[in-house]
């Protein structure tokens, strides 16, 4: 672009300050319900923190029988060695009982999350502890399983797959947010330094951004123009150059 006319971008969703729409809510399928969750592409290391040997074996058997995917279950009966194992790295998901002999309630979850660096956690709760399970979600757990349901291999496997898929999608969304933020910063840097006037207009003809050169051309501060109709005819999209009546 050259000269003084501002460049007008009618379609500019990638430059819009809005972030991508939120992902639709994912719900763990009920027992026996078909699931569209894709097979995970590589072995998943699961850290299981459970003092009860029988319940630990149920989880190991369920994940060991999963079709189409390999789960490497590493079992710890106490919280302290489990935290040490977590710090070592290489863990993809944590399953933790909230009724350990040395730590009960939300404490196991809080202590593990302090060392988990974003690793998804599923908590195990008793039959009468649904309220505790709900509170665990507020503290950052991805899901909770009631221990009287551990005999259902399909429910255990489906819950773990659901959590891993949700974790993957949230990571993908976060990467998209970071990329968009970087794109916006680059655009604003180039626009501020550009000697030509640049105006960003959305599809409804409303001004979304002006660089300093455009402000000078219109003899207005950007805060007075942003959110207002542009007032000039726009084409079918792309870049438009026009002379501003002086």
PDB file of C-alpha atoms in Angstrom:
ATOM      1  CA  UNK A   1       0.000   0.000   0.000  1.00  0.00           C
ATOM      2  CA  UNK A   2       1.196   3.495  -0.689  1.00  0.00           C
ATOM      3  CA  UNK A   3       0.033   7.050  -0.259  1.00  0.00           C
ATOM      4  CA  UNK A   4      -2.538   8.168   2.240  1.00  0.00           C
ATOM      5  CA  UNK A   5      -5.739   6.195   1.604  1.00  0.00           C
ATOM      6  CA  UNK A   6      -6.397   3.654   4.372  1.00  0.00           C
ATOM      7  CA  UNK A   7      -6.571  -0.042   3.599  1.00  0.00           C
ATOM      8  CA  UNK A   8      -9.931  -1.463   4.618  1.00  0.00           C
ATOM      9  CA  UNK A   9     -10.291  -5.123   5.539  1.00  0.00           C
ATOM     10  CA  UNK A  10     -13.933  -6.187   5.450  1.00  0.00           C
ATOM     11  CA  UNK A  11     -13.417  -9.830   6.445  1.00  0.00           C
ATOM     12  CA  UNK A  12     -10.992 -10.006   9.320  1.00  0.00           C
ATOM     13  CA  UNK A  13     -12.072 -12.717  11.725  1.00  0.00           C
ATOM     14  CA  UNK A  14      -8.476 -13.804  12.361  1.00  0.00           C
ATOM     15  CA  UNK A  15      -7.680 -10.261  13.432  1.00  0.00           C
ATOM     16  CA  UNK A  16     -10.734  -9.932  15.628  1.00  0.00           C
ATOM     17  CA  UNK A  17     -10.091  -9.562  19.366  1.00  0.00           C
ATOM     18  CA  UNK A  18     -12.559 -12.373  20.045  1.00  0.00           C
ATOM     19  CA  UNK A  19     -11.105 -15.780  20.849  1.00  0.00           C
ATOM     20  CA  UNK A  20     -12.321 -18.941  19.092  1.00  0.00           C
ATOM     21  CA  UNK A  21     -15.677 -20.222  20.328  1.00  0.00           C
ATOM     22  CA  UNK A  22     -15.513 -22.525  23.320  1.00  0.00           C
ATOM     23  CA  UNK A  23     -15.521 -26.233  22.693  1.00  0.00           C
ATOM     24  CA  UNK A  24     -18.874 -27.942  23.209  1.00  0.00           C
ATOM     25  CA  UNK A  25     -19.223 -29.621  26.543  1.00  0.00           C
ATOM     26  CA  UNK A  26     -18.030 -33.213  26.573  1.00  0.00           C
ATOM     27  CA  UNK A  27     -19.914 -35.726  28.693  1.00  0.00           C
ATOM     28  CA  UNK A  28     -18.613 -39.112  29.701  1.00  0.00           C
ATOM     29  CA  UNK A  29     -20.794 -41.778  28.050  1.00  0.00           C
ATOM     30  CA  UNK A  30     -22.892 -43.886  30.380  1.00  0.00           C
ATOM     31  CA  UNK A  31     -22.097 -47.529  30.891  1.00  0.00           C
ATOM     32  CA  UNK A  32     -22.821 -49.525  27.759  1.00  0.00           C
ATOM     33  CA  UNK A  33     -23.333 -46.393  25.646  1.00  0.00           C
ATOM     34  CA  UNK A  34     -21.456 -46.180  22.366  1.00  0.00           C
ATOM     35  CA  UNK A  35     -18.652 -43.653  22.339  1.00  0.00           C
ATOM     36  CA  UNK A  36     -17.131 -41.704  19.475  1.00  0.00           C
ATOM     37  CA  UNK A  37     -13.927 -40.997  21.390  1.00  0.00           C
ATOM     38  CA  UNK A  38     -11.033 -41.903  19.143  1.00  0.00           C
ATOM     39  CA  UNK A  39      -8.496 -44.538  20.101  1.00  0.00           C
ATOM     40  CA  UNK A  40      -5.477 -42.961  21.713  1.00  0.00           C
ATOM     41  CA  UNK A  41      -2.495 -43.279  19.398  1.00  0.00           C
ATOM     42  CA  UNK A  42       0.234 -44.231  21.884  1.00  0.00           C
ATOM     43  CA  UNK A  43       0.508 -46.106  25.200  1.00  0.00           C
ATOM     44  CA  UNK A  44      -0.877 -44.155  28.140  1.00  0.00           C
ATOM     45  CA  UNK A  45       0.903 -44.207  31.495  1.00  0.00           C
ATOM     46  CA  UNK A  46      -1.619 -44.133  34.325  1.00  0.00           C
ATOM     47  CA  UNK A  47      -0.504 -43.490  37.898  1.00  0.00           C
ATOM     48  CA  UNK A  48      -2.933 -45.266  40.231  1.00  0.00           C
ATOM     49  CA  UNK A  49      -2.922 -44.172  43.889  1.00  0.00           C
ATOM     50  CA  UNK A  50      -5.057 -46.689  45.787  1.00  0.00           C
ATOM     51  CA  UNK A  51      -4.436 -48.401  49.126  1.00  0.00           C
ATOM     52  CA  UNK A  52      -7.063 -51.094  48.626  1.00  0.00           C
ATOM     53  CA  UNK A  53      -5.539 -54.011  46.713  1.00  0.00           C
ATOM     54  CA  UNK A  54      -8.861 -55.385  45.456  1.00  0.00           C
ATOM     55  CA  UNK A  55      -9.966 -52.049  44.027  1.00  0.00           C
ATOM     56  CA  UNK A  56      -6.543 -51.500  42.469  1.00  0.00           C
ATOM     57  CA  UNK A  57      -6.769 -54.883  40.757  1.00  0.00           C
ATOM     58  CA  UNK A  58     -10.211 -54.039  39.341  1.00  0.00           C
ATOM     59  CA  UNK A  59      -8.808 -50.904  37.708  1.00  0.00           C
ATOM     60  CA  UNK A  60      -5.719 -52.708  36.424  1.00  0.00           C
ATOM     61  CA  UNK A  61      -7.868 -55.474  34.945  1.00  0.00           C
ATOM     62  CA  UNK A  62     -10.245 -52.998  33.306  1.00  0.00           C
ATOM     63  CA  UNK A  63      -7.502 -50.952  31.659  1.00  0.00           C
ATOM     64  CA  UNK A  64      -5.566 -54.089  30.773  1.00  0.00           C
ATOM     65  CA  UNK A  65      -8.574 -55.405  28.848  1.00  0.00           C
ATOM     66  CA  UNK A  66      -9.127 -52.193  26.866  1.00  0.00           C
ATOM     67  CA  UNK A  67      -9.453 -52.831  23.139  1.00  0.00           C
ATOM     68  CA  UNK A  68      -7.292 -50.882  20.728  1.00  0.00           C
ATOM     69  CA  UNK A  69      -5.073 -49.188  23.277  1.00  0.00           C
ATOM     70  CA  UNK A  70      -2.337 -49.998  25.793  1.00  0.00           C
ATOM     71  CA  UNK A  71      -2.507 -48.581  29.323  1.00  0.00           C
ATOM     72  CA  UNK A  72       0.614 -48.816  31.446  1.00  0.00           C
ATOM     73  CA  UNK A  73      -0.740 -48.753  35.006  1.00  0.00           C
ATOM     74  CA  UNK A  74       1.756 -47.906  37.736  1.00  0.00           C
ATOM     75  CA  UNK A  75       0.303 -48.571  41.179  1.00  0.00           C
ATOM     76  CA  UNK A  76       1.231 -46.792  44.412  1.00  0.00           C
ATOM     77  CA  UNK A  77      -0.515 -47.466  47.706  1.00  0.00           C
ATOM     78  CA  UNK A  78       0.564 -44.267  49.457  1.00  0.00           C
ATOM     79  CA  UNK A  79       0.475 -40.630  48.471  1.00  0.00           C
ATOM     80  CA  UNK A  80       4.113 -39.697  49.164  1.00  0.00           C
ATOM     81  CA  UNK A  81       5.693 -42.235  46.770  1.00  0.00           C
ATOM     82  CA  UNK A  82       2.992 -41.405  44.224  1.00  0.00           C
ATOM     83  CA  UNK A  83       4.019 -37.737  44.329  1.00  0.00           C
ATOM     84  CA  UNK A  84       7.666 -38.783  43.900  1.00  0.00           C
ATOM     85  CA  UNK A  85       6.707 -40.851  40.856  1.00  0.00           C
ATOM     86  CA  UNK A  86       4.723 -37.945  39.434  1.00  0.00           C
ATOM     87  CA  UNK A  87       7.706 -35.616  39.786  1.00  0.00           C
ATOM     88  CA  UNK A  88       9.849 -38.081  37.817  1.00  0.00           C
ATOM     89  CA  UNK A  89       7.705 -37.379  34.752  1.00  0.00           C
ATOM     90  CA  UNK A  90       6.222 -39.574  32.067  1.00  0.00           C
ATOM     91  CA  UNK A  91       2.764 -39.835  33.644  1.00  0.00           C
ATOM     92  CA  UNK A  92      -0.201 -39.102  31.350  1.00  0.00           C
ATOM     93  CA  UNK A  93      -3.079 -39.448  33.820  1.00  0.00           C
ATOM     94  CA  UNK A  94      -3.621 -39.942  37.561  1.00  0.00           C
ATOM     95  CA  UNK A  95      -6.293 -42.010  39.300  1.00  0.00           C
ATOM     96  CA  UNK A  96      -6.388 -41.280  43.035  1.00  0.00           C
ATOM     97  CA  UNK A  97      -8.524 -42.501  45.924  1.00  0.00           C
ATOM     98  CA  UNK A  98      -9.751 -39.655  48.125  1.00  0.00           C
ATOM     99  CA  UNK A  99      -9.870 -41.957  51.159  1.00  0.00           C
ATOM    100  CA  UNK A 100      -6.235 -42.938  51.634  1.00  0.00           C
ATOM    101  CA  UNK A 101      -5.229 -43.919  55.189  1.00  0.00           C
ATOM    102  CA  UNK A 102      -2.765 -41.026  55.458  1.00  0.00           C
ATOM    103  CA  UNK A 103      -4.755 -38.439  53.486  1.00  0.00           C
ATOM    104  CA  UNK A 104      -8.513 -37.993  53.015  1.00  0.00           C
ATOM    105  CA  UNK A 105     -10.957 -35.635  51.401  1.00  0.00           C
ATOM    106  CA  UNK A 106      -9.653 -33.182  48.848  1.00  0.00           C
ATOM    107  CA  UNK A 107      -6.120 -33.225  50.256  1.00  0.00           C
ATOM    108  CA  UNK A 108      -4.803 -36.032  47.977  1.00  0.00           C
ATOM    109  CA  UNK A 109      -6.116 -34.188  44.914  1.00  0.00           C
ATOM    110  CA  UNK A 110      -4.692 -30.828  46.002  1.00  0.00           C
ATOM    111  CA  UNK A 111      -1.259 -32.285  46.768  1.00  0.00           C
ATOM    112  CA  UNK A 112      -1.094 -34.200  43.502  1.00  0.00           C
ATOM    113  CA  UNK A 113      -2.226 -31.247  41.397  1.00  0.00           C
ATOM    114  CA  UNK A 114       0.467 -29.104  42.998  1.00  0.00           C
ATOM    115  CA  UNK A 115       2.997 -31.440  41.349  1.00  0.00           C
ATOM    116  CA  UNK A 116       1.080 -32.546  38.274  1.00  0.00           C
ATOM    117  CA  UNK A 117       1.848 -29.628  35.919  1.00  0.00           C
ATOM    118  CA  UNK A 118      -1.517 -29.928  34.195  1.00  0.00           C
ATOM    119  CA  UNK A 119      -1.788 -33.730  34.105  1.00  0.00           C
ATOM    120  CA  UNK A 120      -5.473 -34.761  34.218  1.00  0.00           C
ATOM    121  CA  UNK A 121      -6.658 -36.368  37.462  1.00  0.00           C
ATOM    122  CA  UNK A 122      -9.612 -38.715  38.040  1.00  0.00           C
ATOM    123  CA  UNK A 123     -10.650 -39.200  41.660  1.00  0.00           C
ATOM    124  CA  UNK A 124     -12.179 -42.296  43.252  1.00  0.00           C
ATOM    125  CA  UNK A 125     -14.922 -41.745  45.816  1.00  0.00           C
ATOM    126  CA  UNK A 126     -17.169 -43.932  47.957  1.00  0.00           C
ATOM    127  CA  UNK A 127     -20.808 -44.753  47.327  1.00  0.00           C
ATOM    128  CA  UNK A 128     -22.090 -41.952  49.579  1.00  0.00           C
ATOM    129  CA  UNK A 129     -19.483 -39.404  48.496  1.00  0.00           C
ATOM    130  CA  UNK A 130     -20.954 -37.853  45.363  1.00  0.00           C
ATOM    131  CA  UNK A 131     -20.767 -34.425  47.010  1.00  0.00           C
ATOM    132  CA  UNK A 132     -17.032 -34.938  47.535  1.00  0.00           C
ATOM    133  CA  UNK A 133     -16.757 -35.969  43.900  1.00  0.00           C
ATOM    134  CA  UNK A 134     -18.535 -32.788  42.808  1.00  0.00           C
ATOM    135  CA  UNK A 135     -16.242 -30.658  44.976  1.00  0.00           C
ATOM    136  CA  UNK A 136     -13.222 -32.385  43.461  1.00  0.00           C
ATOM    137  CA  UNK A 137     -14.288 -31.137  40.031  1.00  0.00           C
ATOM    138  CA  UNK A 138     -14.182 -27.586  41.379  1.00  0.00           C
ATOM    139  CA  UNK A 139     -10.661 -28.255  42.634  1.00  0.00           C
ATOM    140  CA  UNK A 140      -9.465 -29.297  39.197  1.00  0.00           C
ATOM    141  CA  UNK A 141     -10.286 -32.996  38.854  1.00  0.00           C
ATOM    142  CA  UNK A 142     -11.426 -33.980  35.372  1.00  0.00           C
ATOM    143  CA  UNK A 143     -13.895 -36.649  36.545  1.00  0.00           C
ATOM    144  CA  UNK A 144     -14.775 -38.861  39.471  1.00  0.00           C
ATOM    145  CA  UNK A 145     -15.610 -42.554  39.679  1.00  0.00           C
ATOM    146  CA  UNK A 146     -17.600 -44.169  42.448  1.00  0.00           C
ATOM    147  CA  UNK A 147     -15.751 -47.210  43.742  1.00  0.00           C
ATOM    148  CA  UNK A 148     -18.830 -49.447  43.683  1.00  0.00           C
ATOM    149  CA  UNK A 149     -18.753 -49.100  39.862  1.00  0.00           C
ATOM    150  CA  UNK A 150     -15.168 -50.271  39.399  1.00  0.00           C
ATOM    151  CA  UNK A 151     -16.349 -53.767  38.497  1.00  0.00           C
ATOM    152  CA  UNK A 152     -17.692 -52.327  35.240  1.00  0.00           C
ATOM    153  CA  UNK A 153     -14.663 -52.513  32.962  1.00  0.00           C
ATOM    154  CA  UNK A 154     -16.384 -50.577  30.176  1.00  0.00           C
ATOM    155  CA  UNK A 155     -17.210 -47.657  32.488  1.00  0.00           C
ATOM    156  CA  UNK A 156     -13.654 -47.439  33.821  1.00  0.00           C
ATOM    157  CA  UNK A 157     -12.110 -47.541  30.333  1.00  0.00           C
ATOM    158  CA  UNK A 158     -14.643 -45.107  28.854  1.00  0.00           C
ATOM    159  CA  UNK A 159     -14.091 -42.600  31.664  1.00  0.00           C
ATOM    160  CA  UNK A 160     -10.312 -42.701  31.223  1.00  0.00           C
ATOM    161  CA  UNK A 161     -10.608 -42.336  27.435  1.00  0.00           C
ATOM    162  CA  UNK A 162     -13.075 -39.471  27.823  1.00  0.00           C
ATOM    163  CA  UNK A 163     -10.756 -37.599  30.180  1.00  0.00           C
ATOM    164  CA  UNK A 164      -7.738 -38.086  27.922  1.00  0.00           C
ATOM    165  CA  UNK A 165      -9.720 -36.848  24.902  1.00  0.00           C
ATOM    166  CA  UNK A 166     -11.046 -33.817  26.804  1.00  0.00           C
ATOM    167  CA  UNK A 167      -7.521 -33.033  27.961  1.00  0.00           C
ATOM    168  CA  UNK A 168      -6.261 -33.231  24.366  1.00  0.00           C
ATOM    169  CA  UNK A 169      -9.004 -30.926  23.083  1.00  0.00           C
ATOM    170  CA  UNK A 170      -8.383 -28.360  25.826  1.00  0.00           C
ATOM    171  CA  UNK A 171      -4.667 -28.395  25.016  1.00  0.00           C
ATOM    172  CA  UNK A 172      -5.524 -27.859  21.359  1.00  0.00           C
ATOM    173  CA  UNK A 173      -7.782 -24.944  22.253  1.00  0.00           C
ATOM    174  CA  UNK A 174      -5.040 -23.401  24.384  1.00  0.00           C
ATOM    175  CA  UNK A 175      -2.548 -23.700  21.500  1.00  0.00           C
ATOM    176  CA  UNK A 176      -5.074 -21.974  19.235  1.00  0.00           C
ATOM    177  CA  UNK A 177      -5.479 -19.181  21.782  1.00  0.00           C
ATOM    178  CA  UNK A 178      -1.727 -18.668  21.994  1.00  0.00           C
ATOM    179  CA  UNK A 179      -1.350 -18.646  18.206  1.00  0.00           C
ATOM    180  CA  UNK A 180      -4.176 -16.158  17.851  1.00  0.00           C
ATOM    181  CA  UNK A 181      -2.672 -13.947  20.535  1.00  0.00           C
ATOM    182  CA  UNK A 182       0.679 -14.010  18.741  1.00  0.00           C
ATOM    183  CA  UNK A 183      -1.013 -13.153  15.429  1.00  0.00           C
ATOM    184  CA  UNK A 184      -2.822 -10.236  17.034  1.00  0.00           C
ATOM    185  CA  UNK A 185       0.372  -8.876  18.596  1.00  0.00           C
ATOM    186  CA  UNK A 186       2.227  -9.106  15.273  1.00  0.00           C
ATOM    187  CA  UNK A 187      -0.609  -7.402  13.445  1.00  0.00           C
ATOM    188  CA  UNK A 188      -0.854  -4.580  15.964  1.00  0.00           C
ATOM    189  CA  UNK A 189       2.912  -4.033  15.877  1.00  0.00           C
ATOM    190  CA  UNK A 190       2.910  -3.811  12.076  1.00  0.00           C
ATOM    191  CA  UNK A 191      -0.227  -1.672  12.006  1.00  0.00           C
ATOM    192  CA  UNK A 192       1.061   0.836  14.561  1.00  0.00           C
ATOM    193  CA  UNK A 193       4.319   1.249  12.657  1.00  0.00           C
ATOM    194  CA  UNK A 194       2.636   1.495   9.249  1.00  0.00           C
ATOM    195  CA  UNK A 195       2.532   4.939   7.641  1.00  0.00           C
ATOM    196  CA  UNK A 196      -0.691   4.048   5.814  1.00  0.00           C
ATOM    197  CA  UNK A 197      -4.035   4.270   7.485  1.00  0.00           C
ATOM    198  CA  UNK A 198      -5.459   0.858   8.350  1.00  0.00           C
ATOM    199  CA  UNK A 199      -9.048   0.298   9.412  1.00  0.00           C
ATOM    200  CA  UNK A 200     -10.461  -3.092  10.356  1.00  0.00           C
ATOM    201  CA  UNK A 201     -14.187  -3.416   9.721  1.00  0.00           C
ATOM    202  CA  UNK A 202     -16.334  -6.464  10.509  1.00  0.00           C
ATOM    203  CA  UNK A 203     -18.929  -8.000   8.201  1.00  0.00           C
ATOM    204  CA  UNK A 204     -21.639  -5.685   9.500  1.00  0.00           C
ATOM    205  CA  UNK A 205     -19.638  -2.562   8.627  1.00  0.00           C
ATOM    206  CA  UNK A 206     -18.698  -1.725  12.216  1.00  0.00           C
ATOM    207  CA  UNK A 207     -15.189  -0.415  12.931  1.00  0.00           C
ATOM    208  CA  UNK A 208     -13.100  -2.783  15.081  1.00  0.00           C
ATOM    209  CA  UNK A 209      -9.640  -1.246  14.867  1.00  0.00           C
ATOM    210  CA  UNK A 210      -7.796   1.833  13.594  1.00  0.00           C
ATOM    211  CA  UNK A 211      -4.061   2.361  13.561  1.00  0.00           C
ATOM    212  CA  UNK A 212      -2.577   5.771  14.457  1.00  0.00           C
ATOM    213  CA  UNK A 213      -2.270   6.781  10.777  1.00  0.00           C
ATOM    214  CA  UNK A 214      -5.984   6.128  10.228  1.00  0.00           C
ATOM    215  CA  UNK A 215      -6.846   8.138  13.340  1.00  0.00           C
ATOM    216  CA  UNK A 216      -4.938  11.066  11.909  1.00  0.00           C
ATOM    217  CA  UNK A 217      -6.708  10.750   8.534  1.00  0.00           C
ATOM    218  CA  UNK A 218     -10.129  10.727  10.138  1.00  0.00           C
ATOM    219  CA  UNK A 219      -9.147  13.340  12.717  1.00  0.00           C
ATOM    220  CA  UNK A 220     -10.671  11.205  15.478  1.00  0.00           C
ATOM    221  CA  UNK A 221      -9.417   9.168  18.375  1.00  0.00           C
ATOM    222  CA  UNK A 222      -9.906   5.431  17.908  1.00  0.00           C
ATOM    223  CA  UNK A 223     -12.104   5.129  21.000  1.00  0.00           C
ATOM    224  CA  UNK A 224     -14.658   7.425  19.323  1.00  0.00           C
ATOM    225  CA  UNK A 225     -14.795   5.320  16.143  1.00  0.00           C
ATOM    226  CA  UNK A 226     -14.453   1.754  17.366  1.00  0.00           C
ATOM    227  CA  UNK A 227     -17.865   0.141  17.626  1.00  0.00           C
ATOM    228  CA  UNK A 228     -19.432   2.690  15.265  1.00  0.00           C
ATOM    229  CA  UNK A 229     -20.560   2.128  11.647  1.00  0.00           C
ATOM    230  CA  UNK A 230     -17.754   2.899   9.210  1.00  0.00           C
ATOM    231  CA  UNK A 231     -19.956   5.044   6.984  1.00  0.00           C
ATOM    232  CA  UNK A 232     -18.215   4.296   3.689  1.00  0.00           C
ATOM    233  CA  UNK A 233     -19.300   1.726   1.086  1.00  0.00           C
ATOM    234  CA  UNK A 234     -17.537  -1.622   1.298  1.00  0.00           C
ATOM    235  CA  UNK A 235     -16.934  -4.175  -1.410  1.00  0.00           C
ATOM    236  CA  UNK A 236     -17.250  -7.931  -1.342  1.00  0.00           C
ATOM    237  CA  UNK A 237     -14.305  -8.453   0.982  1.00  0.00           C
ATOM    238  CA  UNK A 238     -10.550  -8.382   0.906  1.00  0.00           C
ATOM    239  CA  UNK A 239      -8.560  -5.140   0.772  1.00  0.00           C
ATOM    240  CA  UNK A 240     -10.115  -1.899  -0.432  1.00  0.00           C
ATOM    241  CA  UNK A 241      -8.350   1.397  -0.991  1.00  0.00           C
ATOM    242  CA  UNK A 242     -10.295   4.645  -1.087  1.00  0.00           C
ATOM    243  CA  UNK A 243      -9.764   8.363  -0.915  1.00  0.00           C
ATOM    244  CA  UNK A 244     -11.177  10.036   2.169  1.00  0.00           C
ATOM    245  CA  UNK A 245     -12.837  13.385   1.363  1.00  0.00           C
ATOM    246  CA  UNK A 246     -10.867  16.029   3.100  1.00  0.00           C
TER     247      UNK A 246
END
